[in-house]
PDB file of C-alpha atoms in Angstrom:
ATOM      1  CA  UNK A  13    -117.950 -45.585 115.115  1.00 82.00           C
ATOM      2  CA  UNK A  14    -114.001 -45.907 114.041  1.00 79.00           C
ATOM      3  CA  UNK A  15    -113.878 -42.124 113.191  1.00 81.00           C
ATOM      4  CA  UNK A  16    -115.703 -41.408 116.654  1.00 86.00           C
ATOM      5  CA  UNK A  17    -112.463 -43.658 118.263  1.00 86.00           C
ATOM      6  CA  UNK A  18    -110.067 -41.831 116.183  1.00 85.00           C
ATOM      7  CA  UNK A  19    -111.165 -38.530 116.881  1.00 89.00           C
ATOM      8  CA  UNK A  20    -111.335 -39.235 120.732  1.00 91.00           C
ATOM      9  CA  UNK A  21    -107.762 -40.956 120.534  1.00 90.00           C
ATOM     10  CA  UNK A  22    -106.080 -38.245 119.197  1.00 89.00           C
ATOM     11  CA  UNK A  23    -107.799 -35.256 121.548  1.00 92.00           C
ATOM     12  CA  UNK A  24    -106.586 -37.448 124.278  1.00 90.00           C
ATOM     13  CA  UNK A  25    -103.088 -37.124 122.805  1.00 88.00           C
ATOM     14  CA  UNK A  26    -103.275 -33.782 122.433  1.00 87.00           C
ATOM     15  CA  UNK A  27    -104.667 -33.089 125.830  1.00 90.00           C
ATOM     16  CA  UNK A  28    -102.434 -35.925 127.736  1.00 87.00           C
ATOM     17  CA  UNK A  29     -99.240 -35.730 125.619  1.00 83.00           C
ATOM     18  CA  UNK A  30     -97.047 -38.910 124.869  1.00 80.00           C
ATOM     19  CA  UNK A  31     -95.119 -39.741 128.275  1.00 78.00           C
ATOM     20  CA  UNK A  32     -91.417 -39.979 127.102  1.00 78.00           C
ATOM     21  CA  UNK A  33     -88.405 -41.473 128.912  1.00 75.00           C
ATOM     22  CA  UNK A  34     -84.988 -42.133 127.071  1.00 72.00           C
ATOM     23  CA  UNK A  35     -83.619 -43.789 130.802  1.00 70.00           C
ATOM     24  CA  UNK A  36     -81.651 -46.944 128.780  1.00 67.00           C
ATOM     25  CA  UNK A  37     -83.017 -48.825 131.997  1.00 67.00           C
ATOM     26  CA  UNK A  38     -86.496 -48.922 130.192  1.00 69.00           C
ATOM     27  CA  UNK A  39     -85.088 -50.894 127.343  1.00 68.00           C
ATOM     28  CA  UNK A  40     -84.509 -53.732 130.126  1.00 67.00           C
ATOM     29  CA  UNK A  41     -87.931 -56.217 130.608  1.00 68.00           C
ATOM     30  CA  UNK A  42     -89.340 -55.408 134.009  1.00 62.00           C
ATOM     31  CA  UNK A  43     -88.318 -57.073 136.881  1.00 66.00           C
ATOM     32  CA  UNK A  44     -84.956 -57.970 135.085  1.00 67.00           C
ATOM     33  CA  UNK A  45     -82.366 -59.714 136.893  1.00 74.00           C
ATOM     34  CA  UNK A  46     -79.822 -57.012 136.617  1.00 70.00           C
ATOM     35  CA  UNK A  47     -82.308 -54.531 138.588  1.00 71.00           C
ATOM     36  CA  UNK A  48     -83.096 -56.850 141.463  1.00 77.00           C
ATOM     37  CA  UNK A  49     -79.404 -57.370 142.091  1.00 79.00           C
ATOM     38  CA  UNK A  50     -78.804 -53.782 141.836  1.00 74.00           C
ATOM     39  CA  UNK A  51     -81.669 -52.932 144.266  1.00 77.00           C
ATOM     40  CA  UNK A  52     -80.396 -55.768 146.631  1.00 84.00           C
ATOM     41  CA  UNK A  53     -77.010 -54.905 146.487  1.00 83.00           C
ATOM     42  CA  UNK A  54     -77.997 -51.661 147.674  1.00 81.00           C
ATOM     43  CA  UNK A  55     -80.447 -52.752 150.658  1.00 82.00           C
ATOM     44  CA  UNK A  56     -77.234 -54.733 151.773  1.00 86.00           C
ATOM     45  CA  UNK A  57     -75.127 -51.909 151.549  1.00 83.00           C
ATOM     46  CA  UNK A  58     -77.168 -49.234 152.876  1.00 84.00           C
ATOM     47  CA  UNK A  59     -76.803 -46.719 150.157  1.00 86.00           C
ATOM     48  CA  UNK A  60     -77.083 -46.482 146.411  1.00 86.00           C
ATOM     49  CA  UNK A  61     -73.798 -48.120 145.036  1.00 86.00           C
ATOM     50  CA  UNK A  62     -74.098 -45.851 141.831  1.00 84.00           C
ATOM     51  CA  UNK A  63     -73.415 -42.179 143.238  1.00 87.00           C
ATOM     52  CA  UNK A  64     -72.979 -38.714 142.110  1.00 91.00           C
ATOM     53  CA  UNK A  65     -69.190 -37.481 141.148  1.00 92.00           C
ATOM     54  CA  UNK A  66     -68.122 -34.278 142.264  1.00 93.00           C
ATOM     55  CA  UNK A  67     -64.977 -32.624 140.582  1.00 93.00           C
ATOM     56  CA  UNK A  68     -63.606 -29.841 143.149  1.00 92.00           C
ATOM     57  CA  UNK A  69     -61.278 -27.973 142.118  1.00 92.00           C
ATOM     58  CA  UNK A  70     -57.541 -28.557 143.350  1.00 89.00           C
ATOM     59  CA  UNK A  71     -57.247 -25.058 144.583  1.00 88.00           C
ATOM     60  CA  UNK A  72     -60.346 -25.797 147.225  1.00 87.00           C
ATOM     61  CA  UNK A  73     -59.202 -27.089 150.842  1.00 86.00           C
ATOM     62  CA  UNK A  74     -60.197 -30.496 151.534  1.00 83.00           C
ATOM     63  CA  UNK A  75     -61.766 -29.307 154.587  1.00 84.00           C
ATOM     64  CA  UNK A  76     -64.495 -27.679 152.409  1.00 88.00           C
ATOM     65  CA  UNK A  77     -65.369 -31.334 151.131  1.00 89.00           C
ATOM     66  CA  UNK A  78     -65.273 -32.658 154.471  1.00 88.00           C
ATOM     67  CA  UNK A  79     -67.745 -29.939 155.875  1.00 88.00           C
ATOM     68  CA  UNK A  80     -69.851 -30.524 152.586  1.00 90.00           C
ATOM     69  CA  UNK A  81     -70.201 -34.137 153.259  1.00 90.00           C
ATOM     70  CA  UNK A  82     -70.752 -33.786 157.066  1.00 90.00           C
ATOM     71  CA  UNK A  83     -74.116 -31.099 155.867  1.00 90.00           C
ATOM     72  CA  UNK A  84     -75.015 -33.377 153.362  1.00 90.00           C
ATOM     73  CA  UNK A  85     -74.948 -36.710 155.781  1.00 90.00           C
ATOM     74  CA  UNK A  86     -76.668 -34.688 158.701  1.00 90.00           C
ATOM     75  CA  UNK A  87     -79.533 -33.701 156.204  1.00 89.00           C
ATOM     76  CA  UNK A  88     -80.297 -36.917 155.209  1.00 88.00           C
ATOM     77  CA  UNK A  89     -79.182 -36.841 151.609  1.00 88.00           C
ATOM     78  CA  UNK A  90     -75.926 -38.421 151.535  1.00 90.00           C
ATOM     79  CA  UNK A  91     -75.281 -41.996 153.222  1.00 90.00           C
ATOM     80  CA  UNK A  92     -71.171 -42.214 152.024  1.00 89.00           C
ATOM     81  CA  UNK A  93     -68.929 -39.737 151.097  1.00 90.00           C
ATOM     82  CA  UNK A  94     -65.528 -40.747 149.199  1.00 89.00           C
ATOM     83  CA  UNK A  95     -62.492 -38.646 148.369  1.00 87.00           C
ATOM     84  CA  UNK A  96     -59.265 -37.071 149.457  1.00 84.00           C
ATOM     85  CA  UNK A  97     -60.996 -35.782 152.125  1.00 80.00           C
ATOM     86  CA  UNK A  98     -61.228 -39.201 153.886  1.00 77.00           C
ATOM     87  CA  UNK A  99     -57.446 -39.129 153.764  1.00 75.00           C
ATOM     88  CA  UNK A 100     -56.928 -35.920 155.985  1.00 71.00           C
ATOM     89  CA  UNK A 101     -54.908 -36.447 158.593  1.00 71.00           C
ATOM     90  CA  UNK A 102     -56.718 -36.208 162.419  1.00 67.00           C
ATOM     91  CA  UNK A 103     -55.219 -34.816 164.922  1.00 71.00           C
ATOM     92  CA  UNK A 104     -55.291 -38.297 166.653  1.00 75.00           C
ATOM     93  CA  UNK A 105     -53.202 -39.632 163.899  1.00 76.00           C
ATOM     94  CA  UNK A 106     -50.683 -36.901 163.696  1.00 79.00           C
ATOM     95  CA  UNK A 107     -50.147 -37.586 167.309  1.00 86.00           C
ATOM     96  CA  UNK A 108     -49.893 -42.012 166.877  1.00 87.00           C
ATOM     97  CA  UNK A 109     -47.270 -40.782 164.118  1.00 86.00           C
ATOM     98  CA  UNK A 110     -45.518 -38.304 166.307  1.00 88.00           C
ATOM     99  CA  UNK A 111     -45.269 -40.906 168.884  1.00 90.00           C
ATOM    100  CA  UNK A 112     -43.748 -43.755 166.908  1.00 91.00           C
ATOM    101  CA  UNK A 113     -41.168 -41.187 165.616  1.00 88.00           C
ATOM    102  CA  UNK A 114     -40.289 -40.569 169.193  1.00 90.00           C
ATOM    103  CA  UNK A 115     -40.062 -44.523 169.834  1.00 90.00           C
ATOM    104  CA  UNK A 116     -37.963 -45.536 166.795  1.00 90.00           C
ATOM    105  CA  UNK A 117     -35.278 -42.297 167.176  1.00 88.00           C
ATOM    106  CA  UNK A 118     -31.845 -43.573 167.184  1.00 90.00           C
ATOM    107  CA  UNK A 119     -33.142 -47.211 166.266  1.00 92.00           C
ATOM    108  CA  UNK A 120     -30.469 -47.676 163.370  1.00 91.00           C
ATOM    109  CA  UNK A 121     -27.420 -46.601 165.408  1.00 91.00           C
ATOM    110  CA  UNK A 122     -28.575 -49.496 168.490  1.00 93.00           C
ATOM    111  CA  UNK A 123     -28.983 -51.672 165.507  1.00 93.00           C
ATOM    112  CA  UNK A 124     -25.760 -51.424 164.219  1.00 92.00           C
ATOM    113  CA  UNK A 125     -24.263 -51.412 167.936  1.00 93.00           C
ATOM    114  CA  UNK A 126     -26.173 -54.752 168.155  1.00 93.00           C
ATOM    115  CA  UNK A 127     -25.009 -56.085 165.085  1.00 91.00           C
ATOM    116  CA  UNK A 128     -21.423 -55.256 165.731  1.00 92.00           C
ATOM    117  CA  UNK A 129     -21.867 -56.805 170.087  1.00 92.00           C
ATOM    118  CA  UNK A 130     -22.895 -60.129 168.070  1.00 91.00           C
ATOM    119  CA  UNK A 131     -20.138 -60.284 166.182  1.00 91.00           C
ATOM    120  CA  UNK A 132     -21.427 -59.088 162.683  1.00 91.00           C
ATOM    121  CA  UNK A 133     -19.744 -56.590 160.346  1.00 90.00           C
ATOM    122  CA  UNK A 134     -22.789 -53.550 160.631  1.00 89.00           C
ATOM    123  CA  UNK A 135     -21.605 -51.480 157.830  1.00 91.00           C
ATOM    124  CA  UNK A 136     -22.954 -53.696 154.868  1.00 91.00           C
ATOM    125  CA  UNK A 137     -26.018 -53.575 156.556  1.00 92.00           C
ATOM    126  CA  UNK A 138     -26.083 -49.529 156.468  1.00 91.00           C
ATOM    127  CA  UNK A 139     -27.360 -48.916 152.897  1.00 92.00           C
ATOM    128  CA  UNK A 140     -30.471 -51.202 154.019  1.00 92.00           C
ATOM    129  CA  UNK A 141     -30.825 -49.710 157.439  1.00 92.00           C
ATOM    130  CA  UNK A 142     -30.655 -46.324 155.842  1.00 92.00           C
ATOM    131  CA  UNK A 143     -33.565 -47.033 153.375  1.00 93.00           C
ATOM    132  CA  UNK A 144     -35.517 -48.098 156.473  1.00 92.00           C
ATOM    133  CA  UNK A 145     -34.560 -45.351 158.842  1.00 91.00           C
ATOM    134  CA  UNK A 146     -36.172 -43.330 155.909  1.00 90.00           C
ATOM    135  CA  UNK A 147     -38.994 -45.076 155.770  1.00 88.00           C
ATOM    136  CA  UNK A 148     -39.526 -44.618 159.966  1.00 87.00           C
ATOM    137  CA  UNK A 149     -39.443 -41.054 159.678  1.00 87.00           C
ATOM    138  CA  UNK A 150     -41.164 -39.826 156.736  1.00 85.00           C
ATOM    139  CA  UNK A 151     -44.597 -38.600 156.871  1.00 79.00           C
ATOM    140  CA  UNK A 152     -47.417 -41.392 155.969  1.00 74.00           C
ATOM    141  CA  UNK A 153     -48.487 -41.454 152.487  1.00 69.00           C
ATOM    142  CA  UNK A 154     -52.351 -40.063 152.469  1.00 65.00           C
ATOM    143  CA  UNK A 155     -53.144 -41.016 149.071  1.00 63.00           C
ATOM    144  CA  UNK A 156     -54.324 -37.912 147.985  1.00 66.00           C
ATOM    145  CA  UNK A 157     -52.994 -38.720 144.545  1.00 72.00           C
ATOM    146  CA  UNK A 158     -55.496 -41.249 143.747  1.00 79.00           C
ATOM    147  CA  UNK A 159     -58.151 -38.684 143.610  1.00 85.00           C
ATOM    148  CA  UNK A 160     -56.176 -36.131 141.235  1.00 85.00           C
ATOM    149  CA  UNK A 161     -57.798 -35.556 138.088  1.00 85.00           C
ATOM    150  CA  UNK A 162     -56.095 -33.184 135.300  1.00 84.00           C
ATOM    151  CA  UNK A 163     -58.643 -32.193 132.734  1.00 82.00           C
ATOM    152  CA  UNK A 164     -57.774 -29.511 129.708  1.00 81.00           C
ATOM    153  CA  UNK A 165     -55.045 -27.878 131.836  1.00 82.00           C
ATOM    154  CA  UNK A 166     -57.144 -28.020 135.032  1.00 87.00           C
ATOM    155  CA  UNK A 167     -56.620 -29.764 138.310  1.00 91.00           C
ATOM    156  CA  UNK A 168     -59.709 -31.172 140.334  1.00 92.00           C
ATOM    157  CA  UNK A 169     -60.282 -33.479 143.303  1.00 90.00           C
ATOM    158  CA  UNK A 170     -62.428 -36.652 142.657  1.00 91.00           C
ATOM    159  CA  UNK A 171     -64.808 -37.080 145.272  1.00 92.00           C
ATOM    160  CA  UNK A 172     -68.085 -39.451 145.348  1.00 92.00           C
ATOM    161  CA  UNK A 173     -71.091 -38.813 146.867  1.00 93.00           C
ATOM    162  CA  UNK A 174     -73.849 -41.952 147.538  1.00 92.00           C
ATOM    163  CA  UNK A 175     -77.129 -41.045 148.597  1.00 90.00           C
ATOM    164  CA  UNK A 176     -79.380 -43.850 150.690  1.00 86.00           C
ATOM    165  CA  UNK A 177     -81.525 -44.632 147.531  1.00 83.00           C
ATOM    166  CA  UNK A 178     -81.202 -43.422 143.989  1.00 80.00           C
ATOM    167  CA  UNK A 179     -83.223 -40.552 142.931  1.00 80.00           C
ATOM    168  CA  UNK A 180     -86.395 -41.771 141.151  1.00 75.00           C
ATOM    169  CA  UNK A 181     -87.508 -38.573 139.186  1.00 77.00           C
ATOM    170  CA  UNK A 182     -85.747 -36.015 137.087  1.00 78.00           C
ATOM    171  CA  UNK A 183     -87.137 -33.499 139.651  1.00 82.00           C
ATOM    172  CA  UNK A 184     -85.667 -35.674 142.531  1.00 84.00           C
ATOM    173  CA  UNK A 185     -82.031 -35.775 140.747  1.00 86.00           C
ATOM    174  CA  UNK A 186     -82.098 -32.330 139.684  1.00 87.00           C
ATOM    175  CA  UNK A 187     -82.554 -31.135 143.456  1.00 88.00           C
ATOM    176  CA  UNK A 188     -79.809 -33.602 144.393  1.00 89.00           C
ATOM    177  CA  UNK A 189     -77.295 -31.855 141.998  1.00 89.00           C
ATOM    178  CA  UNK A 190     -77.965 -28.569 142.701  1.00 90.00           C
ATOM    179  CA  UNK A 191     -77.885 -29.041 146.573  1.00 91.00           C
ATOM    180  CA  UNK A 192     -74.600 -30.626 145.698  1.00 91.00           C
ATOM    181  CA  UNK A 193     -73.285 -28.157 144.081  1.00 91.00           C
ATOM    182  CA  UNK A 194     -74.055 -25.527 146.447  1.00 91.00           C
ATOM    183  CA  UNK A 195     -72.790 -27.391 149.471  1.00 92.00           C
ATOM    184  CA  UNK A 196     -69.482 -27.926 147.427  1.00 93.00           C
ATOM    185  CA  UNK A 197     -67.065 -24.835 146.896  1.00 91.00           C
ATOM    186  CA  UNK A 198     -67.454 -22.635 143.895  1.00 89.00           C
ATOM    187  CA  UNK A 199     -66.361 -23.881 140.428  1.00 89.00           C
ATOM    188  CA  UNK A 200     -67.507 -27.704 141.199  1.00 92.00           C
ATOM    189  CA  UNK A 201     -68.493 -29.982 138.392  1.00 90.00           C
ATOM    190  CA  UNK A 202     -71.211 -32.735 139.099  1.00 91.00           C
ATOM    191  CA  UNK A 203     -72.135 -36.392 137.396  1.00 89.00           C
ATOM    192  CA  UNK A 204     -74.764 -37.997 138.046  1.00 87.00           C
ATOM    193  CA  UNK A 205     -74.884 -41.383 136.037  1.00 82.00           C
ATOM    194  CA  UNK A 206     -78.425 -41.426 136.592  1.00 77.00           C
ATOM    195  CA  UNK A 207     -79.418 -38.593 135.517  1.00 79.00           C
ATOM    196  CA  UNK A 208     -77.684 -39.362 131.753  1.00 76.00           C
ATOM    197  CA  UNK A 209     -81.693 -40.052 130.678  1.00 74.00           C
ATOM    198  CA  UNK A 210     -82.404 -36.615 131.431  1.00 77.00           C
ATOM    199  CA  UNK A 211     -79.396 -34.994 129.477  1.00 78.00           C
ATOM    200  CA  UNK A 212     -80.262 -36.654 126.450  1.00 79.00           C
ATOM    201  CA  UNK A 213     -84.173 -37.020 126.822  1.00 78.00           C
ATOM    202  CA  UNK A 214     -84.721 -33.889 124.962  1.00 81.00           C
ATOM    203  CA  UNK A 215     -82.271 -34.432 122.137  1.00 81.00           C
ATOM    204  CA  UNK A 216     -84.195 -37.919 121.393  1.00 79.00           C
ATOM    205  CA  UNK A 217     -87.239 -36.529 121.817  1.00 79.00           C
ATOM    206  CA  UNK A 218     -86.386 -33.993 119.356  1.00 83.00           C
ATOM    207  CA  UNK A 219     -85.416 -36.124 116.802  1.00 83.00           C
ATOM    208  CA  UNK A 220     -87.686 -39.000 117.451  1.00 78.00           C
ATOM    209  CA  UNK A 221     -90.486 -36.071 116.867  1.00 80.00           C
ATOM    210  CA  UNK A 222     -88.738 -35.024 113.738  1.00 86.00           C
ATOM    211  CA  UNK A 223     -88.704 -38.843 112.513  1.00 81.00           C
ATOM    212  CA  UNK A 224     -92.335 -39.493 113.206  1.00 79.00           C
ATOM    213  CA  UNK A 225     -93.156 -36.160 111.322  1.00 84.00           C
ATOM    214  CA  UNK A 226     -91.191 -36.873 108.597  1.00 87.00           C
ATOM    215  CA  UNK A 227     -92.401 -40.261 108.042  1.00 82.00           C
ATOM    216  CA  UNK A 228     -96.340 -39.009 108.473  1.00 84.00           C
ATOM    217  CA  UNK A 229     -95.278 -36.306 105.565  1.00 88.00           C
ATOM    218  CA  UNK A 230     -93.757 -39.204 103.164  1.00 87.00           C
ATOM    219  CA  UNK A 231     -97.061 -41.415 103.872  1.00 85.00           C
ATOM    220  CA  UNK A 232     -99.378 -38.391 103.156  1.00 87.00           C
ATOM    221  CA  UNK A 233     -97.195 -37.263 100.353  1.00 89.00           C
ATOM    222  CA  UNK A 234     -97.084 -41.087  98.391  1.00 85.00           C
ATOM    223  CA  UNK A 235    -100.821 -41.492  99.021  1.00 88.00           C
ATOM    224  CA  UNK A 236    -102.044 -38.592  97.056  1.00 88.00           C
ATOM    225  CA  UNK A 237     -99.422 -39.315  94.481  1.00 87.00           C
ATOM    226  CA  UNK A 238    -101.322 -42.935  94.311  1.00 84.00           C
ATOM    227  CA  UNK A 239    -104.406 -41.777  94.590  1.00 85.00           C
ATOM    228  CA  UNK A 240    -105.365 -38.378  93.210  1.00 79.00           C
ATOM    229  CA  UNK A 241    -108.567 -38.192  94.239  1.00 85.00           C
ATOM    230  CA  UNK A 242    -108.933 -36.149  97.900  1.00 88.00           C
ATOM    231  CA  UNK A 243    -112.113 -38.121  99.426  1.00 89.00           C
ATOM    232  CA  UNK A 244    -110.236 -41.734  98.280  1.00 90.00           C
ATOM    233  CA  UNK A 245    -107.012 -40.676  99.990  1.00 89.00           C
ATOM    234  CA  UNK A 246    -108.632 -39.450 103.065  1.00 88.00           C
ATOM    235  CA  UNK A 247    -110.503 -42.865 103.334  1.00 88.00           C
ATOM    236  CA  UNK A 248    -107.447 -44.494 102.472  1.00 88.00           C
ATOM    237  CA  UNK A 249    -105.523 -42.739 105.728  1.00 88.00           C
ATOM    238  CA  UNK A 250    -108.155 -43.087 107.685  1.00 87.00           C
ATOM    239  CA  UNK A 251    -107.176 -46.886 108.899  1.00 86.00           C
ATOM    240  CA  UNK A 252    -103.395 -45.809 109.614  1.00 87.00           C
ATOM    241  CA  UNK A 253    -104.526 -43.034 111.539  1.00 86.00           C
ATOM    242  CA  UNK A 254    -107.341 -44.260 113.606  1.00 87.00           C
ATOM    243  CA  UNK A 255    -105.061 -47.430 114.470  1.00 87.00           C
ATOM    244  CA  UNK A 256    -102.293 -45.198 115.202  1.00 87.00           C
ATOM    245  CA  UNK A 257    -104.183 -42.525 117.355  1.00 88.00           C
ATOM    246  CA  UNK A 258    -106.200 -45.521 119.042  1.00 89.00           C
ATOM    247  CA  UNK A 259    -102.285 -47.393 119.864  1.00 88.00           C
ATOM    248  CA  UNK A 260    -101.516 -44.321 121.609  1.00 89.00           C
ATOM    249  CA  UNK A 261    -104.445 -43.477 123.729  1.00 91.00           C
ATOM    250  CA  UNK A 262    -104.283 -46.581 124.965  1.00 90.00           C
ATOM    251  CA  UNK A 263    -100.690 -46.622 125.868  1.00 88.00           C
ATOM    252  CA  UNK A 264    -101.679 -42.929 127.574  1.00 89.00           C
ATOM    253  CA  UNK A 265    -104.325 -44.673 129.677  1.00 89.00           C
ATOM    254  CA  UNK A 266    -102.602 -47.884 130.456  1.00 87.00           C
ATOM    255  CA  UNK A 267     -99.608 -45.380 131.744  1.00 84.00           C
ATOM    256  CA  UNK A 268     -97.206 -46.877 129.019  1.00 83.00           C
ATOM    257  CA  UNK A 269     -93.986 -44.593 127.976  1.00 81.00           C
ATOM    258  CA  UNK A 270     -92.612 -44.183 125.127  1.00 82.00           C
ATOM    259  CA  UNK A 271     -88.831 -44.959 124.631  1.00 80.00           C
ATOM    260  CA  UNK A 272     -85.897 -45.506 122.423  1.00 77.00           C
ATOM    261  CA  UNK A 273     -86.864 -49.228 122.127  1.00 78.00           C
ATOM    262  CA  UNK A 274     -90.514 -49.009 121.530  1.00 82.00           C
ATOM    263  CA  UNK A 275     -91.124 -45.456 119.392  1.00 80.00           C
ATOM    264  CA  UNK A 276     -89.789 -47.604 115.998  1.00 80.00           C
ATOM    265  CA  UNK A 277     -93.324 -48.453 116.412  1.00 82.00           C
ATOM    266  CA  UNK A 278     -94.765 -45.553 115.094  1.00 82.00           C
ATOM    267  CA  UNK A 279     -93.036 -45.076 112.286  1.00 79.00           C
ATOM    268  CA  UNK A 280     -93.969 -48.659 111.602  1.00 81.00           C
ATOM    269  CA  UNK A 281     -97.308 -47.848 111.944  1.00 82.00           C
ATOM    270  CA  UNK A 282     -97.650 -45.434 109.489  1.00 81.00           C
ATOM    271  CA  UNK A 283     -95.741 -46.819 107.069  1.00 80.00           C
ATOM    272  CA  UNK A 284     -96.853 -50.531 107.462  1.00 81.00           C
ATOM    273  CA  UNK A 285    -101.048 -49.696 108.372  1.00 81.00           C
ATOM    274  CA  UNK A 286    -101.227 -47.694 105.275  1.00 84.00           C
ATOM    275  CA  UNK A 287    -100.592 -50.072 102.950  1.00 84.00           C
ATOM    276  CA  UNK A 288    -104.034 -52.037 103.140  1.00 81.00           C
ATOM    277  CA  UNK A 289    -105.769 -48.690 102.926  1.00 84.00           C
ATOM    278  CA  UNK A 290    -104.256 -47.729  99.919  1.00 86.00           C
ATOM    279  CA  UNK A 291    -104.926 -51.222  98.143  1.00 85.00           C
ATOM    280  CA  UNK A 292    -108.352 -51.479  99.342  1.00 85.00           C
ATOM    281  CA  UNK A 293    -109.369 -47.803  97.625  1.00 87.00           C
ATOM    282  CA  UNK A 294    -107.442 -48.471  94.440  1.00 85.00           C
ATOM    283  CA  UNK A 295    -109.619 -51.467  94.165  1.00 85.00           C
ATOM    284  CA  UNK A 296    -112.958 -49.866  94.783  1.00 84.00           C
ATOM    285  CA  UNK A 297    -111.878 -47.111  92.525  1.00 79.00           C
TER     286      UNK A 297
END
């Protein structure tokens, strides 16, 4: 019965595969307070607080970022976009600035005359009045420099794009990044903090599979070094191989995913599970 269950379990593992997720959120317990708070914040804001960052070449016109943000918003992919494009002066703003310049033209001379009329010496006030006159007639600050980034002799605009809800799967995140890169000017680099696990998952999977394989090879080698009899060695390995296969098959059927937090159980099962098998077989011999 044990052998049949073990063989059936390993067949299921080979056919279905073992799902692995490197998302750091998997290390937190289900319904963690941080996740609940983050979800509530997104619901209140109406968009995901943790958006995608786009680094657009500084040579690209800011109007291109504006057009891309408007297009993504109209498609329902982006709820909010922030960046230097928000500081572009509109026609209405230019009109208000021009009207302000017209209304304040000659104010300094009038102030100097008023001071003299009131019996004050106007000349000591000239330096301060000149400073304010320069402020009144200067173009308003746009705040663009706050969104400039210099990296390896290249200059970028930094813009953020927030979807209505964070993408739930790796495929959705990949499509969103691709859409954003196509909409923005050429040479744009898109960084998605939510997709960090998508990037490191293949590396972790490769390393963890390698570590599990090395652990299994070491266990098998040590068993046959201690038990030179082939049949007895296979019997000593039967409990640990059965237990590991049944455990992995149960995880697959239950929909559990392996992640960096629980993958440590695999080499532990190999190392600790073989211990009793070796002692029992050696005692029987």
